[in-house]
CSV table of C-alpha atoms in Angstrom, one decimal:
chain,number,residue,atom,x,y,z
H,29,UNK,CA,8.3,35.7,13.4
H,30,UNK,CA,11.8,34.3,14.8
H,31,UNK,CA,11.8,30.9,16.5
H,32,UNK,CA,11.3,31.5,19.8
H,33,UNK,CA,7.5,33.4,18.7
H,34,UNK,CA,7.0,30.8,17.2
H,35,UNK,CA,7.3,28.5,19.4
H,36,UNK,CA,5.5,30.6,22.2
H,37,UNK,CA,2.6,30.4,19.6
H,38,UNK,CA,2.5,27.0,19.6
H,39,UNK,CA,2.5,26.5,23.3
H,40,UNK,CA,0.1,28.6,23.7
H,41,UNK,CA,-2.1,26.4,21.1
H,42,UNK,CA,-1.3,23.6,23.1
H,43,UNK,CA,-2.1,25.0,26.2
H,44,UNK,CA,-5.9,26.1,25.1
H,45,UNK,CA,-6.2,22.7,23.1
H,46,UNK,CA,-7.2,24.2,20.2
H,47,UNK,CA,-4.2,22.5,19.0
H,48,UNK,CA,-5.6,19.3,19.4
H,49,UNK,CA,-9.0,20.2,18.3
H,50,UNK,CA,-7.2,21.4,14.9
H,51,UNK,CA,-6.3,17.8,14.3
H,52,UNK,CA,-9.4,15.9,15.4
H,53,UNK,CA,-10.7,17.8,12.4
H,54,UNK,CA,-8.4,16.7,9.9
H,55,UNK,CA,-9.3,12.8,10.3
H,56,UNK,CA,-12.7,11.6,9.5
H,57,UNK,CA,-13.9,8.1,8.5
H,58,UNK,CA,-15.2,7.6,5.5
H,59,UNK,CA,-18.0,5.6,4.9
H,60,UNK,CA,-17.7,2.3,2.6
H,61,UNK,CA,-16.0,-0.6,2.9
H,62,UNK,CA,-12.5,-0.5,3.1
H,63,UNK,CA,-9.8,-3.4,3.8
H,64,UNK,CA,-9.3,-5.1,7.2
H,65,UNK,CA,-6.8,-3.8,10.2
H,66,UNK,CA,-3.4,-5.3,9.2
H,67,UNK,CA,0.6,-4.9,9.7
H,68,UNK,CA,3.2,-5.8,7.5
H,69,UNK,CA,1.1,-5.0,3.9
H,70,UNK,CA,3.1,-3.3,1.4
H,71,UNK,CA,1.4,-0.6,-0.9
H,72,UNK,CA,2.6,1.6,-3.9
H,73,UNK,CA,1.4,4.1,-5.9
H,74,UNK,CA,0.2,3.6,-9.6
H,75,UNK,CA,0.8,7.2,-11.2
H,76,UNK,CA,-0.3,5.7,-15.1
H,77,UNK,CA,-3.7,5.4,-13.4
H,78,UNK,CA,-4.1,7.5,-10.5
H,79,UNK,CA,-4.5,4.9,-8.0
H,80,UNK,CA,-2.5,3.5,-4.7
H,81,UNK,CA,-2.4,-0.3,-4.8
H,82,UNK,CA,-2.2,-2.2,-1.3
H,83,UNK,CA,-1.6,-6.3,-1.1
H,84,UNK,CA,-1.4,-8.3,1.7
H,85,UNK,CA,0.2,-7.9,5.2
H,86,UNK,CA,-0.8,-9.9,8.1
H,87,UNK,CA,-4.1,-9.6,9.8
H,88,UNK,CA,-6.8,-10.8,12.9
H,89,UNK,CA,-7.2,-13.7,10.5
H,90,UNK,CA,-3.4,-14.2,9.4
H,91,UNK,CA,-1.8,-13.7,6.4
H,92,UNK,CA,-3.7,-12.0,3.4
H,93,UNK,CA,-4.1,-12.2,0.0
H,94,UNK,CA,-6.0,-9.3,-0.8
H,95,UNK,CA,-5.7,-6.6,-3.5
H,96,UNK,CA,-7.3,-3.4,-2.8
H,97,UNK,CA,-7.5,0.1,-4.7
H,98,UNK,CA,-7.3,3.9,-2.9
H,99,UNK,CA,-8.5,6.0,-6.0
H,100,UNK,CA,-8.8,9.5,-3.8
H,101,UNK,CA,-11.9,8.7,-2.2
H,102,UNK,CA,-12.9,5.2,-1.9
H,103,UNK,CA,-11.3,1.9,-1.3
H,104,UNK,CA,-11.9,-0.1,-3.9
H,105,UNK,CA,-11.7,-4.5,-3.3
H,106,UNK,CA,-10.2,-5.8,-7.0
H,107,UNK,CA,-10.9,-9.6,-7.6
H,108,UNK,CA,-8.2,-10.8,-10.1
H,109,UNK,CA,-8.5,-13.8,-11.4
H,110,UNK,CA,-4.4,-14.9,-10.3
H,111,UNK,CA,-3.1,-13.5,-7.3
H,112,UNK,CA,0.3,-14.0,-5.1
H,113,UNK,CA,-0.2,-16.6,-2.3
H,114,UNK,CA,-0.3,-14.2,1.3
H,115,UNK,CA,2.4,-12.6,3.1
H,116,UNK,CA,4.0,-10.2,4.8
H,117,UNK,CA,6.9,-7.8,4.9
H,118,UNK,CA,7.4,-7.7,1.5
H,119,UNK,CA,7.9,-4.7,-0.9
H,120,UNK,CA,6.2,-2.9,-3.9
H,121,UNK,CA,7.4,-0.2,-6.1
H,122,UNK,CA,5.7,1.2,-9.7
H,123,UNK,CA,7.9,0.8,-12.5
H,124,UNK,CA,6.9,3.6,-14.9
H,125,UNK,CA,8.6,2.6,-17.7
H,126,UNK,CA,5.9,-0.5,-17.9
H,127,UNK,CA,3.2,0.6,-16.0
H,128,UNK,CA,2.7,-1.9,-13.6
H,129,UNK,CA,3.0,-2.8,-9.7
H,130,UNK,CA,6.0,-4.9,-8.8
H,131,UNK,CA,5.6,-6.9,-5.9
H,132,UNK,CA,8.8,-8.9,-4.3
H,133,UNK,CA,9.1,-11.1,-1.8
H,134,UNK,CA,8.4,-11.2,1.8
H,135,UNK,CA,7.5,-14.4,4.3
H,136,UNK,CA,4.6,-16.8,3.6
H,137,UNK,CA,3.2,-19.6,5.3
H,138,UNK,CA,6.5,-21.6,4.3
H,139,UNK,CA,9.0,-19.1,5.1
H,140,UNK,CA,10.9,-16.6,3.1
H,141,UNK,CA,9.8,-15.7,-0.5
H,142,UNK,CA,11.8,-14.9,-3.5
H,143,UNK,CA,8.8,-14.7,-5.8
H,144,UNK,CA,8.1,-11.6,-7.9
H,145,UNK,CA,4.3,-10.8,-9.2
H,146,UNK,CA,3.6,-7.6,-11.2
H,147,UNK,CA,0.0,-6.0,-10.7
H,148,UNK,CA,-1.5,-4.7,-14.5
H,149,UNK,CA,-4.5,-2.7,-12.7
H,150,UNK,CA,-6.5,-6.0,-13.6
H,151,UNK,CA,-4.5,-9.1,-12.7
H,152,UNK,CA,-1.5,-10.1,-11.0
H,153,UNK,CA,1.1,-12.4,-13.0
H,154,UNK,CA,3.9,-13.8,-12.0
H,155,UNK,CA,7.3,-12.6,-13.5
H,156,UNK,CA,9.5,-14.8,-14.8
H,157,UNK,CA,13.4,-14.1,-13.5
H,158,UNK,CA,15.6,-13.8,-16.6
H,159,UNK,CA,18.9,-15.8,-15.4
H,160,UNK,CA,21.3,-14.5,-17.5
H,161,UNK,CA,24.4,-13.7,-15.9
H,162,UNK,CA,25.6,-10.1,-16.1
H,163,UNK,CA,29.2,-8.5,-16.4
């Protein structure tokens, strides 16, 4: 099929709305608790245990704290005993080679944040910047 059949197809789905029917069945809500409407949150994937990790962001209620677990099917809320204080517009990554969740950064209640935390699947701890000075 070239382009323009293509393209006629599709029109013609969107013209019949079974277009848009198609994707009101590929979204449903799943029952469960999950975290709260936010902006801003950073999450990453944790491929040494099948899980995506989200922290923070800013919400209704301002900035949170909150740690929270995607395994596939259910959101999971994780209570670790240390956590980094709340914020927004910061970053995450997984580092493979340790297995853990970096966190860095973003703005808190005090401004800009320089702070690195890594997540373990258990706790979050605060890394420790080695200073040495390279080259």
């Amino acid at each position: 099929m070239n382009g323009n059949a293509r393209m006629a197809v599709l029109l013609g789905l969107l013209a019949s709305g079974a277009a848009g029917q198609a994707g009101r069945d590929w979204w449903q809500r799943l029952p469960g608790a999950s975290p709260e409407g936010r902006h801003e949150h950073a999450m990453a994937y944790d491929a040494a245990r099948g899980r995506t990790v989200l922290f923070g962001g800013q919400g209704a209620s301002g900035l949170l704290a909150d740690t929270w677990e995607w395994d596939g099917d259910t959101w999971l809320a994780q209570q670790p005993t240390s956590s980094p204080p709340g914020r927004r517009g910061h970053a995450m990554a997984f580092d493979a080679s340790r297995g853990r969740i970096v966190l860095f950064g973003g703005l808190g209640g005090s401004g800009r944040l320089a702070d690195t935390w890594e997540w373990d699947g258990m706790t979050w701890r605060q890394a420790q910047a080695d200073r040495k000075r390279v080259g």
